Each structure stands twice: as structure tokens, then as C-alpha cells.
Coordinates of C-alpha atoms in Angstrom, one line a residue:
M8 CA 194.9 232.1 163.8
A9 CA 195.1 232.1 167.6
F10 CA 197.4 230.5 170.2
N11 CA 196.5 227.7 172.5
S12 CA 196.3 229.0 176.0
D13 CA 195.1 225.8 177.7
E14 CA 198.4 224.8 179.2
R15 CA 200.5 226.9 181.6
R16 CA 203.8 227.7 179.9
W17 CA 205.4 230.0 182.4
V18 CA 206.2 229.4 186.1
R19 CA 206.8 232.3 188.4
A20 CA 209.7 231.3 190.6
L21 CA 210.4 234.6 192.5
W22 CA 208.7 237.9 192.9
E23 CA 210.1 240.9 194.8
P24 CA 208.2 244.2 194.4
A25 CA 210.6 246.1 196.6
L26 CA 214.1 245.1 195.5
N27 CA 215.6 248.4 196.6
I28 CA 217.7 248.5 193.5
E29 CA 217.3 251.2 190.8
T30 CA 218.9 250.3 187.4
I31 CA 218.4 250.3 183.7
K32 CA 218.8 247.7 180.9
Q33 CA 222.3 248.9 179.9
N34 CA 223.5 248.3 183.5
I35 CA 222.5 244.7 183.7
A36 CA 224.6 241.6 183.0
V37 CA 223.9 237.9 183.3
G38 CA 226.7 235.3 183.3
N39 CA 228.7 232.6 185.1
F40 CA 230.8 235.0 187.2
S41 CA 232.0 233.0 190.2
S42 CA 230.1 230.1 191.5
G43 CA 229.5 227.9 188.4
E44 CA 225.9 229.1 188.1
A45 CA 224.6 232.0 186.1
S46 CA 224.0 235.0 188.3
L47 CA 223.1 238.6 187.9
I48 CA 225.3 241.8 188.2
V49 CA 223.5 245.1 188.1
V50 CA 224.4 248.8 188.8
D51 CA 222.4 250.3 191.7
S52 CA 222.0 254.0 190.8
P53 CA 219.8 255.6 193.5
Y54 CA 219.2 259.3 193.0
G55 CA 221.5 261.5 195.0
A56 CA 223.4 258.5 196.6
A57 CA 226.5 256.5 195.9
K58 CA 226.5 254.1 193.0
R59 CA 227.1 250.4 193.5
L60 CA 228.0 247.3 191.4
V61 CA 225.8 244.6 192.9
H62 CA 226.2 240.8 192.5
M63 CA 222.9 238.9 193.0
K64 CA 222.1 235.2 193.2
G65 CA 218.4 234.7 192.7
L66 CA 217.1 237.8 194.3
T67 CA 219.6 237.8 197.2
L68 CA 222.5 240.2 197.4
A69 CA 225.8 238.3 197.4
S70 CA 228.3 241.1 197.3
D71 CA 228.7 244.7 196.1
V72 CA 231.4 247.2 195.4
A73 CA 231.3 251.0 195.2
L74 CA 231.6 252.9 191.9
P75 CA 233.1 256.3 191.4
S76 CA 230.2 257.7 189.3
E77 CA 227.2 256.8 187.2
P78 CA 228.1 254.3 184.4
V79 CA 226.6 254.3 180.9
G80 CA 226.6 250.5 180.6
I81 CA 228.2 247.2 181.7
V82 CA 229.0 244.1 179.7
P83 CA 230.5 240.7 180.7
F84 CA 233.4 239.4 178.5
V85 CA 235.6 236.4 178.3
V86 CA 239.3 236.9 178.8
D87 CA 240.5 233.3 178.7
N88 CA 239.1 229.8 178.3
G89 CA 238.0 228.2 181.6
V90 CA 238.2 231.4 183.5
A91 CA 235.1 233.2 184.9
P92 CA 234.2 236.2 182.7
C93 CA 235.1 239.7 183.8
V94 CA 232.7 242.7 183.8
A95 CA 233.5 246.0 182.0
V96 CA 231.9 249.1 183.5
A97 CA 231.9 252.2 181.2
I98 CA 232.4 255.4 183.2
Q99 CA 233.2 258.7 181.4
S100 CA 236.3 257.9 179.2
S101 CA 237.4 254.7 181.0
L102 CA 236.5 251.0 181.3
L103 CA 236.7 249.7 184.8
V104 CA 237.3 245.9 184.7
Y105 CA 236.2 243.8 187.6
R106 CA 237.0 240.1 188.1
N107 CA 235.2 238.2 190.9
M108 CA 233.7 241.6 192.0
R109 CA 237.2 243.1 192.6
P110 CA 238.9 245.9 190.6
Y111 CA 241.2 244.2 188.1
Y112 CA 242.2 246.7 185.4
R113 CA 241.4 250.2 184.1
Y114 CA 241.4 250.9 180.4
N115 CA 241.4 254.5 179.1
I116 CA 240.1 255.3 175.7
P117 CA 242.9 256.5 173.4
F118 CA 242.9 260.2 173.0
S119 CA 244.9 262.5 170.6
E120 CA 244.9 266.2 171.4
G121 CA 245.9 267.1 167.9
E122 CA 243.2 265.0 166.3
D123 CA 240.3 265.3 168.8
L124 CA 240.7 268.9 170.1
P125 CA 240.2 272.2 168.1
P126 CA 243.5 273.7 167.0
G127 CA 245.0 276.1 169.5
E128 CA 243.2 275.0 172.6
A129 CA 246.1 273.0 174.1
Y130 CA 248.5 275.9 173.3
L131 CA 246.3 278.4 175.2
W132 CA 246.3 276.2 178.4
E133 CA 250.1 275.8 178.1
Q134 CA 250.5 279.6 177.9
A135 CA 248.2 280.2 180.8
V136 CA 249.4 277.4 183.2
V137 CA 253.0 276.6 182.4
K138 CA 254.3 280.0 181.1
E139 CA 251.8 282.2 182.9
A140 CA 251.8 284.4 179.8
I141 CA 248.0 285.1 179.8
D142 CA 245.6 285.7 182.7
A143 CA 242.1 284.3 183.2
E144 CA 240.4 287.1 181.3
K145 CA 242.6 286.7 178.2
L146 CA 242.3 282.9 178.4
N147 CA 238.5 283.3 178.4
Q148 CA 238.6 285.6 175.4
N149 CA 240.8 283.2 173.4
L150 CA 238.8 280.1 174.3
T151 CA 235.6 282.0 173.4
E152 CA 236.9 282.6 169.9
I153 CA 237.6 278.9 169.5
R154 CA 234.1 278.1 170.8
L155 CA 232.6 280.4 168.2
S156 CA 234.6 278.8 165.4
N157 CA 234.3 275.1 166.4
G158 CA 231.5 274.8 169.0
I159 CA 231.7 274.1 172.7
L160 CA 230.9 270.4 172.3
K161 CA 234.2 269.8 170.5
M162 CA 236.3 271.4 173.2
S163 CA 237.8 269.7 176.2
F164 CA 235.8 269.2 179.5
Q165 CA 238.2 271.6 181.2
S166 CA 237.5 274.4 178.7
Q167 CA 233.8 273.8 178.8
F168 CA 233.8 274.1 182.6
F169 CA 236.0 277.2 182.4
L170 CA 233.8 279.0 179.8
T171 CA 230.6 278.3 181.6
S172 CA 231.9 279.7 185.0
T173 CA 231.8 283.2 186.3
P174 CA 234.9 285.4 186.1
Q175 CA 235.6 284.9 189.8
I176 CA 235.5 281.1 189.5
Q177 CA 237.6 281.3 186.3
A178 CA 240.3 283.0 188.2
M179 CA 240.2 280.4 190.9
I180 CA 240.3 277.6 188.3
L181 CA 243.4 279.0 186.7
A182 CA 245.1 279.7 190.0
E183 CA 244.5 276.2 191.2
A184 CA 245.8 274.7 187.9
I185 CA 249.0 276.9 188.1
E186 CA 249.6 275.8 191.6
T187 CA 249.1 272.1 190.7
Y188 CA 251.0 271.8 187.5
K189 CA 253.7 274.6 187.5
N190 CA 256.2 272.6 189.5
L191 CA 255.6 269.6 187.2
G192 CA 256.4 271.7 184.2
K193 CA 253.3 270.6 182.3
R194 CA 249.7 271.7 181.7
P195 CA 246.5 269.8 182.6
T196 CA 245.7 266.8 180.5
L197 CA 242.9 267.8 178.2
N198 CA 240.2 265.3 177.3
N199 CA 236.7 265.4 175.7
V200 CA 235.9 261.7 175.2
T201 CA 232.9 260.2 176.9
I202 CA 231.8 256.6 176.3
T203 CA 228.2 256.4 175.2
C204 CA 227.7 252.6 174.7
L205 CA 229.6 249.3 174.5
T206 CA 229.0 245.7 173.6
T207 CA 231.1 242.6 172.8
M208 CA 231.7 240.2 169.9
K209 CA 233.7 237.0 169.6
K210 CA 237.2 237.1 168.4
D211 CA 236.8 233.7 166.8
A212 CA 234.0 231.3 165.9
S213 CA 234.4 229.3 169.2
V214 CA 231.9 229.9 171.9
D215 CA 234.6 230.1 174.6
E216 CA 236.9 232.3 172.6
V217 CA 238.2 235.7 173.9
D218 CA 235.8 238.6 173.4
V219 CA 236.5 241.8 171.6
L220 CA 235.1 245.0 173.3
V221 CA 233.3 247.3 171.0
I222 CA 233.1 250.9 172.4
G223 CA 231.2 253.9 171.1
T224 CA 232.0 257.5 172.1
D225 CA 230.3 260.9 171.9
L226 CA 232.8 262.0 169.3
G227 CA 231.4 259.5 166.8
K228 CA 234.2 257.0 167.0
I229 CA 234.0 253.2 167.4
Y230 CA 236.9 251.4 169.1
F231 CA 237.6 247.6 168.9
V232 CA 239.7 246.5 171.9
D233 CA 241.1 243.0 172.6
G234 CA 239.5 241.7 175.8
Q235 CA 242.6 239.8 176.8
T236 CA 245.5 242.1 176.0
Y237 CA 243.6 245.4 176.0
Q238 CA 245.2 246.4 172.7
L239 CA 243.4 248.6 170.2
L240 CA 242.6 246.5 167.2
E241 CA 240.6 248.9 165.0
K242 CA 239.2 252.4 165.1
I243 CA 236.6 254.0 162.8
Q244 CA 235.1 257.5 162.6
L245 CA 231.4 257.7 161.9
P246 CA 230.0 260.4 159.6
P247 CA 229.5 263.9 161.1
D248 CA 226.6 264.4 163.6
F249 CA 226.3 260.6 164.3
T250 CA 226.7 259.8 168.0
P251 CA 226.2 256.1 168.8
Y252 CA 224.1 255.1 171.8
K253 CA 223.5 251.4 171.1
L254 CA 225.6 248.8 169.2
I255 CA 224.4 245.5 167.8
T256 CA 227.0 243.0 166.5
A257 CA 226.7 239.9 164.4
G258 CA 229.7 237.7 163.5
E259 CA 233.3 237.3 164.7
F260 CA 236.2 239.7 164.6
M261 CA 238.6 237.6 162.5
E262 CA 241.0 238.7 159.7
D263 CA 239.4 236.5 157.1
S264 CA 235.8 236.7 158.2
E265 CA 233.1 239.3 157.7
F266 CA 231.0 240.8 160.5
H267 CA 228.2 243.3 160.8
L268 CA 227.8 246.1 163.3
F269 CA 224.5 248.1 163.5
V270 CA 225.0 251.5 165.1
I271 CA 221.9 253.1 166.6
C272 CA 222.6 256.8 166.9
R273 CA 221.4 259.5 169.3
G274 CA 218.6 261.7 168.0
R275 CA 218.7 260.1 164.5
E276 CA 216.1 258.0 162.6
E277 CA 218.9 256.4 160.6
V278 CA 220.8 253.2 161.6
L279 CA 224.4 252.8 160.3
L280 CA 225.4 249.4 159.1
L281 CA 229.2 248.8 159.4
T282 CA 230.8 245.8 157.8
K283 CA 234.4 244.4 157.7
S284 CA 235.8 242.8 154.6
S285 CA 239.3 241.8 153.6
N286 CA 239.5 244.4 150.9
N287 CA 238.0 247.5 152.5
G288 CA 238.4 246.8 156.2
I289 CA 235.8 248.3 158.5
H290 CA 233.6 250.8 156.7
V291 CA 230.1 252.2 156.7
K292 CA 228.2 250.1 154.2
K293 CA 224.7 251.5 154.4
E294 CA 222.4 254.0 156.2
I295 CA 219.0 252.4 157.1
Y296 CA 216.2 255.0 157.4
L297 CA 213.5 253.7 159.8
K298 CA 211.2 256.9 159.8
S299 CA 211.2 256.8 163.7
F300 CA 213.6 256.6 166.6
V301 CA 214.7 253.1 167.7
V302 CA 213.8 251.9 171.2
T303 CA 215.6 248.6 171.1
A304 CA 217.0 245.9 168.7
V305 CA 218.1 242.3 168.7
V306 CA 219.7 239.8 166.3
T307 CA 217.8 236.6 166.0
K308 CA 219.1 233.0 165.4
M309 CA 217.9 233.2 161.8
K310 CA 220.3 236.0 161.0
H311 CA 217.8 238.9 161.1
I312 CA 218.0 242.1 163.1
V313 CA 214.7 243.3 164.6
F314 CA 214.1 246.9 165.4
G315 CA 211.4 248.2 167.8
T316 CA 210.6 251.8 167.1
R317 CA 208.9 254.5 169.1
D318 CA 205.9 254.6 166.8
Q319 CA 205.0 250.9 167.9
R320 CA 206.5 249.2 164.8
L321 CA 208.6 246.0 164.4
L322 CA 211.0 246.0 161.5
W323 CA 212.9 243.0 160.3
Y324 CA 216.1 243.4 158.2
N325 CA 218.6 240.9 157.1
L326 CA 222.3 241.4 158.0
K327 CA 222.9 243.2 154.7
G328 CA 220.4 245.9 155.5
K329 CA 217.5 244.8 153.3
K330 CA 214.0 245.1 154.8
Q331 CA 212.2 241.8 155.1
K332 CA 209.0 242.5 157.1
E333 CA 207.1 245.1 159.0
L334 CA 204.5 244.7 161.8
Q335 CA 202.4 247.5 163.3
L336 CA 201.6 246.9 167.0
T337 CA 199.0 248.5 169.2
D338 CA 201.0 249.1 172.4
R339 CA 204.2 250.8 173.3
I340 CA 207.4 248.7 173.0
I341 CA 209.5 248.7 176.1
D342 CA 212.2 246.1 175.4
M343 CA 213.0 243.0 173.4
E344 CA 215.1 239.8 173.9
V345 CA 215.9 236.8 171.8
F346 CA 213.8 233.8 172.7
Y347 CA 214.8 230.1 172.3
H348 CA 213.6 226.7 173.5
D349 CA 216.1 224.0 172.6
A350 CA 213.8 221.1 173.6
R351 CA 211.4 221.9 170.7
N352 CA 213.8 224.0 168.6
Y353 CA 211.8 227.2 169.0
S354 CA 213.4 230.5 168.2
G355 CA 211.9 234.0 168.0
I356 CA 211.7 237.2 170.0
L357 CA 210.3 238.3 173.3
I358 CA 208.6 241.7 173.2
A359 CA 208.0 243.6 176.5
F360 CA 205.0 246.0 176.7
P361 CA 204.1 248.1 179.7
Q362 CA 202.0 245.3 181.3
K363 CA 202.8 242.1 179.3
V364 CA 205.4 240.1 177.4
E365 CA 204.6 238.4 174.1
I366 CA 206.4 235.6 172.2
H367 CA 206.7 235.9 168.4
L368 CA 208.2 232.8 166.8
E369 CA 210.2 232.6 163.5
P370 CA 209.7 232.6 160.6
S371 CA 206.1 233.8 160.7
Y372 CA 206.6 236.0 163.8
M373 CA 203.1 235.3 164.9
C374 CA 202.3 236.0 168.5
L375 CA 201.8 232.5 170.1
D376 CA 201.9 233.3 173.8
T377 CA 201.3 236.3 176.1
L378 CA 202.6 236.5 179.7
K379 CA 200.6 239.0 181.6
I380 CA 202.7 240.6 184.4
F381 CA 200.1 243.3 185.4
E382 CA 196.5 244.1 184.6
E383 CA 196.0 246.8 182.0
S384 CA 194.5 249.2 184.6
H385 CA 197.4 248.7 187.0
I386 CA 199.8 251.5 187.7
Q387 CA 202.9 249.3 187.6
S388 CA 204.9 249.0 184.4
I389 CA 207.7 246.8 183.0
S390 CA 211.1 248.5 182.7
W391 CA 213.3 245.8 181.1
I392 CA 213.6 242.1 180.5
K393 CA 216.4 239.6 180.2
Y394 CA 216.1 236.0 178.9
G395 CA 218.6 233.2 179.1
K396 CA 220.3 230.9 181.6
Y397 CA 220.0 231.9 185.2
G398 CA 221.0 229.7 188.1
R399 CA 220.7 226.1 187.0
E400 CA 217.8 226.8 184.6
P401 CA 218.5 227.2 180.9
E402 CA 215.5 229.3 179.9
V403 CA 214.6 232.0 182.5
L404 CA 212.9 235.4 182.0
L405 CA 213.9 238.2 184.3
V406 CA 211.4 241.1 184.4
G407 CA 212.2 244.4 186.0
F408 CA 209.3 246.8 186.8
G409 CA 208.6 250.0 188.5
L410 CA 206.3 250.8 191.4
P411 CA 204.7 254.1 192.3
V412 CA 206.6 256.1 194.9
D413 CA 203.5 256.6 197.1
K414 CA 202.9 252.9 197.4
C415 CA 206.4 251.8 198.4
S416 CA 209.7 253.3 199.6
D417 CA 211.4 252.0 196.6
N418 CA 210.2 252.3 193.0
S419 CA 211.7 249.2 191.5
G420 CA 211.1 245.4 191.6
M421 CA 212.0 242.2 189.8
A422 CA 210.4 238.9 189.0
I423 CA 211.8 235.6 187.7
Y424 CA 209.8 233.4 185.3
M425 CA 210.8 229.9 184.0
F426 CA 209.7 228.5 180.7
R427 CA 208.5 224.9 181.2
R428 CA 210.6 222.3 179.4
T429 CA 207.4 220.5 178.3
A430 CA 205.7 223.7 177.0
T431 CA 204.5 223.8 173.4
L432 CA 203.7 226.8 171.2
E433 CA 201.3 225.8 168.5
A434 CA 198.8 227.9 166.5
V435 CA 195.3 226.6 166.2
G436 CA 192.7 227.6 163.7
I437 CA 189.6 229.5 164.7
V438 CA 186.5 227.2 164.2
G439 CA 183.6 228.9 162.5
P440 CA 181.1 228.7 159.6
P441 CA 182.4 228.7 156.1
V442 CA 182.6 231.9 154.2
P443 CA 179.4 232.4 152.2
K444 CA 179.8 232.5 148.4
R445 CA 178.9 235.9 146.9
K446 CA 178.7 236.8 143.2
L447 CA 180.8 239.8 142.3
Q448 CA 178.8 242.7 140.9
I449 CA 180.7 243.8 137.8
P450 CA 179.3 247.0 136.2
K451 CA 178.4 247.0 132.6
R452 CA 180.5 248.9 130.0
T453 CA 179.1 252.4 129.4
K454 CA 179.4 254.4 126.2
V455 CA 181.9 256.8 127.8
F456 CA 184.1 253.8 128.9
V457 CA 184.1 252.3 125.4
E458 CA 185.0 255.7 123.7
N459 CA 187.8 256.3 126.2
A460 CA 189.2 252.8 125.6
E461 CA 189.2 253.2 121.8
R462 CA 190.9 256.6 122.1
E463 CA 193.6 255.2 124.3
I464 CA 194.2 252.3 121.9
N465 CA 194.4 254.5 118.8
N466 CA 196.5 257.3 120.3
A467 CA 198.7 255.3 122.7
K468 CA 202.0 256.5 121.3
H469 CA 201.0 260.2 121.3
M470 CA 199.6 260.0 124.8
H471 CA 202.7 258.4 126.1
A472 CA 204.9 261.0 124.4
S473 CA 202.8 263.8 126.0
Y474 CA 203.1 262.2 129.4
Q475 CA 206.9 261.9 129.1
R476 CA 207.2 265.5 128.0
D477 CA 205.1 266.8 130.9
M478 CA 206.9 264.6 133.4
F479 CA 210.4 265.8 132.2
L480 CA 209.3 269.5 132.3
L481 CA 208.0 269.0 135.8
R482 CA 211.3 267.4 136.9
L483 CA 213.2 270.3 135.3
K484 CA 211.2 272.9 137.1
I485 CA 211.6 271.0 140.5
T486 CA 215.4 270.8 139.9
K487 CA 215.7 274.5 139.1
E488 CA 213.6 275.5 142.2
Y489 CA 215.6 273.2 144.4
H490 CA 218.9 274.6 143.1
N491 CA 217.8 278.1 143.8
L492 CA 216.6 277.2 147.3
S493 CA 219.8 275.4 148.1
L494 CA 221.9 278.4 147.0
Q495 CA 220.1 280.6 149.4
S496 CA 219.7 278.7 152.7
H497 CA 219.6 274.9 152.3
G498 CA 215.9 274.4 153.0
A499 CA 215.3 277.5 155.1
V500 CA 212.8 280.1 154.0
P501 CA 214.2 283.5 153.0
M502 CA 211.8 286.3 154.0
S503 CA 212.8 289.0 151.5
S504 CA 214.4 289.4 148.1
E505 CA 217.4 290.9 149.8
A506 CA 218.2 287.7 151.7
E507 CA 221.8 287.2 152.5
A508 CA 223.8 284.2 151.3
F509 CA 223.9 282.1 154.5
D510 CA 224.0 278.3 154.9
I511 CA 222.1 277.6 158.1
S512 CA 221.4 274.2 159.6
L513 CA 219.6 273.3 162.9
D514 CA 219.9 270.1 165.0
I515 CA 217.9 269.0 168.1
N516 CA 219.7 266.7 170.5
G517 CA 218.4 265.0 173.6
F518 CA 215.5 262.8 174.8
G519 CA 214.0 265.2 177.3
P520 CA 213.1 266.9 179.5
S521 CA 216.4 268.7 178.6
F522 CA 217.2 269.3 174.9
L523 CA 220.0 271.1 173.1
I524 CA 219.5 273.1 169.9
N525 CA 222.6 273.7 167.8
I526 CA 222.4 276.2 165.0
K527 CA 225.3 276.2 162.4
L528 CA 225.8 279.4 160.4
R529 CA 228.1 279.8 157.4
A530 CA 228.4 282.7 155.0
N531 CA 228.5 281.4 151.4
A532 CA 229.7 284.7 149.9
E533 CA 232.0 287.6 150.9
M534 CA 230.2 289.7 153.5
P535 CA 230.7 293.5 153.8
E536 CA 233.4 294.6 156.1
K537 CA 231.1 297.1 157.8
P538 CA 229.8 295.6 161.1
T539 CA 226.2 294.6 161.0
K540 CA 224.0 293.6 163.9
R541 CA 222.2 290.2 163.5
Y542 CA 220.3 288.1 166.0
F543 CA 218.7 284.7 166.2
V544 CA 215.3 285.0 167.8
F545 CA 213.3 282.1 169.2
K546 CA 209.5 282.1 169.3
Y547 CA 207.8 279.3 171.3
D548 CA 205.0 278.5 173.8
H549 CA 206.3 279.6 177.2
S550 CA 203.9 277.3 179.0
L551 CA 205.5 274.2 177.4
Y552 CA 209.3 275.1 177.3
H553 CA 211.9 277.2 178.8
F554 CA 214.8 278.5 176.6
D555 CA 218.1 279.7 178.1
Y556 CA 218.2 282.4 175.4
T557 CA 215.4 283.9 173.5
I558 CA 217.8 286.1 171.5
I559 CA 221.3 285.1 170.5
P560 CA 223.5 287.7 169.0
V561 CA 225.6 286.9 165.9
P562 CA 229.1 288.3 165.4
D563 CA 229.1 291.6 163.7
I564 CA 231.7 290.6 161.1
L565 CA 231.3 287.3 159.3
H566 CA 233.9 285.7 157.0
Q567 CA 233.2 283.5 154.0
N568 CA 233.1 279.7 154.6
N569 CA 233.7 280.2 158.3
E570 CA 231.2 278.0 160.3
I571 CA 229.9 279.3 163.6
T572 CA 227.8 277.1 166.0
F573 CA 225.3 278.6 168.4
A574 CA 223.8 276.4 171.3
N575 CA 220.6 276.9 173.2
N576 CA 219.4 274.7 176.1
V577 CA 215.7 273.9 176.2
K578 CA 213.8 272.4 179.1
C579 CA 210.4 270.8 178.8
L580 CA 208.3 272.1 181.7
N581 CA 205.6 269.4 181.7
P582 CA 207.1 266.1 180.3
E583 CA 204.4 264.0 182.0
K584 CA 201.7 265.6 179.7
D585 CA 203.2 264.2 176.5
L586 CA 202.7 267.5 174.7
R587 CA 204.7 268.8 171.7
G588 CA 205.0 272.4 170.7
D589 CA 206.1 274.3 167.6
V590 CA 209.2 276.5 167.7
K591 CA 210.0 279.3 165.2
V592 CA 213.6 280.6 164.7
Y593 CA 214.2 283.9 162.9
L594 CA 217.5 285.5 161.8
I595 CA 217.0 289.3 162.2
N596 CA 219.2 292.0 160.5
A597 CA 219.1 295.3 162.4
L598 CA 219.2 297.2 159.2
K599 CA 216.3 295.4 157.6
R600 CA 212.7 295.3 158.7
P601 CA 211.6 291.8 157.6
P602 CA 213.6 288.7 158.9
V603 CA 216.4 287.5 156.7
W604 CA 215.6 283.9 157.4
Q605 CA 213.2 281.8 159.3
T606 CA 212.4 278.1 160.0
S607 CA 209.8 276.3 162.1
F608 CA 209.8 272.8 163.6
E609 CA 208.0 270.6 166.1
M610 CA 209.9 269.7 169.3
P611 CA 210.3 266.0 169.9
L612 CA 208.2 264.2 172.5
S613 CA 210.0 264.4 175.9
E614 CA 210.8 261.4 177.9
K615 CA 209.5 261.4 181.5
P616 CA 212.1 261.9 184.2
Q617 CA 213.2 258.7 185.9

């Protein structure tokens, strides 16, 4: 099949290669904000300059307002019927709400020190600031013990900054805190919550109903906040080591209705499916393993969610998490949007590639149209797309793209394309000669074939019993080997018969060029009270990566079932080359010559710096 490309389906309305606005897909919102026509609100994030919230009509700047820092995303949401929607800007642990491009409300994510902070951290700051019972050196020692027990990522931002500073700066930080809070009789407010993503969903089935804000944080929590009263409706904790970075909703937040929430997590190839029912409330229903990282995802009108992965695949799942279809593409997926054309009842998806945009219609998802933005050899590349109502036109495609720095003072541009109301998308057959008829060449039965067939017929029960016996023996052997391996090091490779009983796990976080390697160490048995020197040693290609620490010492005395986290920052030196290197990690005991434990892994492909 092929698509009919005789008629012109897209009309380019506007083209601005030097828009002088640097933004990403998460910081773009389209809606009827003030003038009765759909307009565009984006976050301008120039490197090293102040951030702005910009309101645009067409490609013309209408108004702007300064932002305190870099946001992670913005979403428009309805607060009341007949009222222009507001815009929620997620910055650190707060939502800044703007109405008519003016600051309207600030919502802070609920935080509980007893629940979200390691035990004892708040007490140490109170002893140091309010009572002045400990100095900066003692505070650093006590906070370091908490870091070794719980990990620095679970501690407050104040403690993280304090621990990563020099002793002179630590003394200055404590003196400044005492001077600020001593007269108030309280310690600094500790917080370690950062918003990572947000989206909206309707509170009721009505189109003009109030929206519910769905917020994800780096602590693995999902918050559901009423967009009208800013009251916390629900809160759910994700499984450990799952940090959301994109949320996809389907359904309405009603007491007697069911909705689906797909959570795409940072550095994970699994997607969590959360559902709400009258019996169980909001809970994790399923983990969908996609075998690759997700680039983007959309929910179509036919109640399917489509994932675009980094290995150039499209995956269709129904809202219950069952796989429906898979399509392997030949080009890198940049972005996706839901496509619709009400005049002819078309529905499908728009897929953005580096130089073109394709339309795949439901239910066959065949590519019926291709909109070329640039030639294949061109250096420009698409960054994001948005499809929907814009201005007075109901079906408009916004395309953001990047320009080379040496060709223009700004490296971002935008184009506006309109889909013709009279356009049709019809597949036509490829005309050609009929397929010639060929007789199949079936080989004749040989003597060996006949003898084997008779033997299988006469001894079918005996052969089946032998097969079942061998299969069960193989399963038993695999189970025993897996049990022995899990008791030693949970998948790591012990290097000697005297391997110590450690449970060691390793995680890699980040998209590049900067990564974070976390190693969790736990003793499964009683360790000797005699101090023993142990070290984690990293072996890697120094031309590809830079590690903050090549050797990390382990505490001399380890206690049973006490988990310790070690962190090591990694920087990719040449992300533009798209190279991946192998890293080996050894656990060395000073009293033993061979390593106690080792593992090797391949570093993920680093993203290029923006």
C-alpha cells in the first residue's frame, strides 16, 4: 500500500527560523488564555540568563513575566466554567499559578519531616541552630553517619549542601543559620522534595469541568490536587527506585469512576500502570516492561496508549496494560501528538522525526502522509511538535526546530502548518503485474524420515516421559544454582571461595552527559568485629568517562542488615560521538589477594548537551 500524495494537505502559515526563544516540550502550553482565541505560552530558558514565561499570539510576543528559576514543566488547567484557564508552572517544590499572565497563587507540595527525612536529621539541625549544642565539625560528623546509613539523596537540600561544602564554608553556613533563626526560636525548614513532572485530568466527564493537577516528585510520590480549591485529594507512593518523569492520564477523577495513569520513570525500562477503583482506591496495577527507554507517549481517541521508544519502536497497549501492536521504524523518534480531523472523522497519531512528520491513522496505523520540514541532508532538526486548535483554526501543527549556532545568533525556530479542511487521507494500491504461480517443490520421503516417523509413533509415551524427566532435572539444577548465587551476592560474581556474604546492588541514573552511580551494600551475616579495610574500585576507559572517585573506601566495621549507599558521579567526555564504554566494579578486601566481588556493565548512551 502507498499514500496518495497528489493533493497538498498541509499549508505553511508562518515560518520563523530565529524566534529567539529556547524551550522544551514540557514547557509549552496551548489554550484559550485571554483573548478568546487559542494562543501559546512557553518558557524561554536561555543559557545563563533570566527565565521568562512568554505569551505568544501567532509568532508575535504578546506579554511576558519573569520566573525565579528554571521550571520542569507547565500545564494549563481549568479552575471554573466560563473562566480562562490558568497556567501552573512547576519550580522546585512549588506550583506557581498564573492567571492572565499575572501571579495568582503559590502551592507548595505537602512535606512531612518525620515521613520524608531520615530519622535524626531534623534533631541535629535543632541542636546546632537553636540550642547551639554542637559545632559545625560535630554536625558534619553526625550528618555523615546519616548519609552512610540512608544515602545523601534522601536527605534535605540543606544537609546535602552542607555535606558537600568545605569546612570553612560549613562554619559560615551554620553561623548564618544561627544568626537568622536563633531569635525566632526555631531551626531552618528542611525540605527534599522536587517536582519532576505534572499533568492534568478532568474531575468530571464534562469538557468544561474543573481540572485535577497530577504531580510527580523525585521521592517517588504522586499527588492529586484539586485545581479549584488546591486541596490534596489523594497521594500514592511508588515502589522503591521509581522516579516519575512523565505522566499520561486517561479518564476522570471521580469517586465512582475508574481512571488510568501511566507513569514513565527516570532511568527505567518499565512503565507503571496506576488505576483507581471503588474497592482498592489508587494503586499500582501493573508494570509494563518495554525493553527500552520511553521517549514519548500519547493516548489516542480509540483508548490506546502509544509508546515511542529510544530503539525506534512504536508500541500500542490498551488501557489495561495489554500489548496490542508493535511497529519497528527506521528513524529516530523525536515526539508524538494525537491527530484528528473532524471533517472526515480521522484519528491517529503524528510522529515527529528529525526532518519530517508522519501521520499514522487508526486502526491500521498505516503511514498515509509525510510532511517534510527539512531535507535529509540538512543540519536543522525538529525538537518538538504540538497539534490542536491555535488562533481560529481547529487543526494546526506547531513545529519547533533547532538551528546551528554558527548560522544564526539563536538556535531555535518555529513553524505553523494548517491541515486543509478538504484534505483526504486514502491508501491506494500499488499497480503491477500479477504474482506468477509457482509450484512448490516438496521433497520426497527418505528412508531415514520414514524410520524416524515410525519410531516416534511407536515410542511416543516413552519419549515424552524422557523429555519431561530431563526438563524437570534441568529446572531443578537451574533453581539450585540460582538459589546459591542469590545467597552470595544477588547476581554479582564472587571471585573466590572465601567470598563474604554481601548483598550488593548497582543503579545508574541520568541521561548524560552526567550520570550518577549508586552502589548499595548490605551484610547478610554477622561480620567480624575486627576492623577490615575494603574498597570499591572502578575500572573504565579514561578517554570516554571521568569518575569523581576511582576508589571508594568502605567502613571498617559492618553490621548485619545495615544498608550503606555509595555514590559516584560520572561525566561523559565526548557525548557527541555516541560512544558507550564498559565499566567494571570490584570490591577489594585488603586481607585477600583476589577481589571479593565484581560486576561489569555497559554505560547508557549519553544525550547531547542542549
